PDB file of C-alpha atoms in Angstrom:
ATOM      1  CA  UNK Q   1      11.678   5.407   8.001  1.00  0.00           C
ATOM      2  CA  UNK Q   2       8.624   5.375   5.228  1.00  0.00           C
ATOM      3  CA  UNK Q   3       6.639   2.742   5.643  1.00  0.00           C
ATOM      4  CA  UNK Q   4       6.610   3.704   9.750  1.00  0.00           C
ATOM      5  CA  UNK Q   5       5.620   7.397   8.593  1.00  0.00           C
ATOM      6  CA  UNK Q   6       2.353   5.897   6.568  1.00  0.00           C
ATOM      7  CA  UNK Q   7       1.688   3.636   9.782  1.00  0.00           C
ATOM      8  CA  UNK Q   8       1.677   6.028  11.947  1.00  0.00           C
ATOM      9  CA  UNK Q   9       0.029   7.733   9.815  1.00  0.00           C
ATOM     10  CA  UNK Q  10      -3.053   4.746   9.137  1.00  0.00           C
ATOM     11  CA  UNK Q  11      -3.199   3.860  13.061  1.00  0.00           C
ATOM     12  CA  UNK Q  12      -4.368   7.365  14.011  1.00  0.00           C
ATOM     13  CA  UNK Q  13      -6.414   8.137  10.294  1.00  0.00           C
ATOM     14  CA  UNK Q  14      -7.540   3.741   9.070  1.00  0.00           C
ATOM     15  CA  UNK Q  15     -10.063   5.075   6.419  1.00  0.00           C
ATOM     16  CA  UNK Q  16      -6.841   7.506   4.732  1.00  0.00           C
ATOM     17  CA  UNK Q  17      -5.139   7.220   1.639  1.00  0.00           C
ATOM     18  CA  UNK Q  18      -1.239   7.535   2.194  1.00  0.00           C
ATOM     19  CA  UNK Q  19       1.589   8.407  -0.463  1.00  0.00           C
ATOM     20  CA  UNK Q  20       5.221   9.463   1.472  1.00  0.00           C
ATOM     21  CA  UNK Q  21       7.424  10.309  -0.401  1.00  0.00           C
ATOM     22  CA  UNK Q  22      11.516  10.803   0.296  1.00  0.00           C
ATOM     23  CA  UNK Q  23      12.577  13.166  -2.455  1.00  0.00           C
ATOM     24  CA  UNK Q  24      15.793  14.410  -1.582  1.00  0.00           C
ATOM     25  CA  UNK Q  25      16.790   9.640  -0.807  1.00  0.00           C
ATOM     26  CA  UNK Q  26      18.194  11.222   2.851  1.00  0.00           C
ATOM     27  CA  UNK Q  27      15.848   9.569   4.965  1.00  0.00           C
ATOM     28  CA  UNK Q  28      15.019  12.820   6.872  1.00  0.00           C
ATOM     29  CA  UNK Q  29      13.289  15.283   4.540  1.00  0.00           C
ATOM     30  CA  UNK Q  30       9.458  13.919   3.685  1.00  0.00           C
ATOM     31  CA  UNK Q  31       6.950  14.872   2.402  1.00  0.00           C
ATOM     32  CA  UNK Q  32       3.088  13.167   2.312  1.00  0.00           C
ATOM     33  CA  UNK Q  33       0.250  13.384   1.215  1.00  0.00           C
ATOM     34  CA  UNK Q  34      -3.285  12.636   2.981  1.00  0.00           C
ATOM     35  CA  UNK Q  35      -6.528  12.318   1.987  1.00  0.00           C
ATOM     36  CA  UNK Q  36      -9.431  11.176   3.886  1.00  0.00           C
ATOM     37  CA  UNK Q  37     -12.847  11.286   4.569  1.00  0.00           C
ATOM     38  CA  UNK Q  38     -13.275  12.574   8.456  1.00  0.00           C
ATOM     39  CA  UNK Q  39     -10.909  15.734   6.716  1.00  0.00           C
ATOM     40  CA  UNK Q  40     -14.896  16.796   5.446  1.00  0.00           C
ATOM     41  CA  UNK Q  41     -15.436  19.757   7.584  1.00  0.00           C
ATOM     42  CA  UNK Q  42     -11.857  20.630   9.838  1.00  0.00           C
ATOM     43  CA  UNK Q  43     -10.020  23.690   9.145  1.00  0.00           C
ATOM     44  CA  UNK Q  44      -6.392  22.504   7.632  1.00  0.00           C
ATOM     45  CA  UNK Q  45      -5.491  23.758  11.093  1.00  0.00           C
ATOM     46  CA  UNK Q  46      -7.318  20.523  12.174  1.00  0.00           C
ATOM     47  CA  UNK Q  47      -6.079  18.571   9.437  1.00  0.00           C
ATOM     48  CA  UNK Q  48      -2.869  19.384   9.953  1.00  0.00           C
ATOM     49  CA  UNK Q  49      -2.585  18.276  13.426  1.00  0.00           C
ATOM     50  CA  UNK Q  50      -4.677  14.403  13.086  1.00  0.00           C
ATOM     51  CA  UNK Q  51      -1.473  13.700  10.707  1.00  0.00           C
ATOM     52  CA  UNK Q  52       1.541  15.269  13.039  1.00  0.00           C
ATOM     53  CA  UNK Q  53       0.053  13.821  16.058  1.00  0.00           C
ATOM     54  CA  UNK Q  54       0.483  10.451  15.955  1.00  0.00           C
ATOM     55  CA  UNK Q  55       4.252  11.396  14.309  1.00  0.00           C
ATOM     56  CA  UNK Q  56       5.103  13.612  17.278  1.00  0.00           C
ATOM     57  CA  UNK Q  57       7.566  11.376  18.797  1.00  0.00           C
ATOM     58  CA  UNK Q  58       9.290  10.561  15.088  1.00  0.00           C
ATOM     59  CA  UNK Q  59      10.439  14.419  14.680  1.00  0.00           C
ATOM     60  CA  UNK Q  60      10.857  15.190  18.421  1.00  0.00           C
ATOM     61  CA  UNK Q  61      13.854  12.056  18.715  1.00  0.00           C
ATOM     62  CA  UNK Q  62      14.517  14.420  14.750  1.00  0.00           C
ATOM     63  CA  UNK Q  63      14.780  10.049  13.837  1.00  0.00           C
ATOM     64  CA  UNK Q  64      12.047  12.106  11.349  1.00  0.00           C
ATOM     65  CA  UNK Q  65      13.911  16.148  10.300  1.00  0.00           C
ATOM     66  CA  UNK Q  66      11.032  17.657   8.361  1.00  0.00           C
ATOM     67  CA  UNK Q  67       7.782  16.664   6.616  1.00  0.00           C
ATOM     68  CA  UNK Q  68       6.544  18.408   3.981  1.00  0.00           C
ATOM     69  CA  UNK Q  69       3.160  17.824   4.258  1.00  0.00           C
ATOM     70  CA  UNK Q  70      -0.292  17.967   2.313  1.00  0.00           C
ATOM     71  CA  UNK Q  71      -4.125  17.289   2.790  1.00  0.00           C
ATOM     72  CA  UNK Q  72      -7.280  16.873   1.273  1.00  0.00           C
ATOM     73  CA  UNK Q  73     -11.039  15.901   1.323  1.00  0.00           C
ATOM     74  CA  UNK Q  74     -11.589  12.282  -1.390  1.00  0.00           C
ATOM     75  CA  UNK Q  75     -13.193  15.445  -3.860  1.00  0.00           C
ATOM     76  CA  UNK Q  76     -10.663  18.009  -3.158  1.00  0.00           C
ATOM     77  CA  UNK Q  77      -8.879  15.167  -3.956  1.00  0.00           C
ATOM     78  CA  UNK Q  78      -9.953  14.978  -6.905  1.00  0.00           C
ATOM     79  CA  UNK Q  79     -10.098  17.398  -8.027  1.00  0.00           C
ATOM     80  CA  UNK Q  80      -6.288  18.067  -8.090  1.00  0.00           C
ATOM     81  CA  UNK Q  81      -4.165  15.421  -8.088  1.00  0.00           C
ATOM     82  CA  UNK Q  82      -3.203  15.947 -11.467  1.00  0.00           C
ATOM     83  CA  UNK Q  83      -0.798  18.706  -9.817  1.00  0.00           C
ATOM     84  CA  UNK Q  84       1.040  15.529  -7.952  1.00  0.00           C
ATOM     85  CA  UNK Q  85       1.394  13.626 -10.470  1.00  0.00           C
ATOM     86  CA  UNK Q  86       1.117  10.402  -7.901  1.00  0.00           C
ATOM     87  CA  UNK Q  87      -2.078   7.631  -8.749  1.00  0.00           C
TER      88      UNK Q  87
END
């Protein structure tokens, strides 16, 4: 499911760097970090909508029960990435 989530987001945001984790190892509760230049000038709500829209079917079918989402512009990610233990 991790690769399916990542692929769906990547198709909608081809310029994005995407990390998807399954911290509970249950295949239903996921965390995603999405870094994209297309988020520049967008509100956090708009950023999250851009990521969630391609996952609508997976969430509606309960294939994905929960997705914790963090979105960043590249500059914001550079300033904050040490807090996330990724890369």
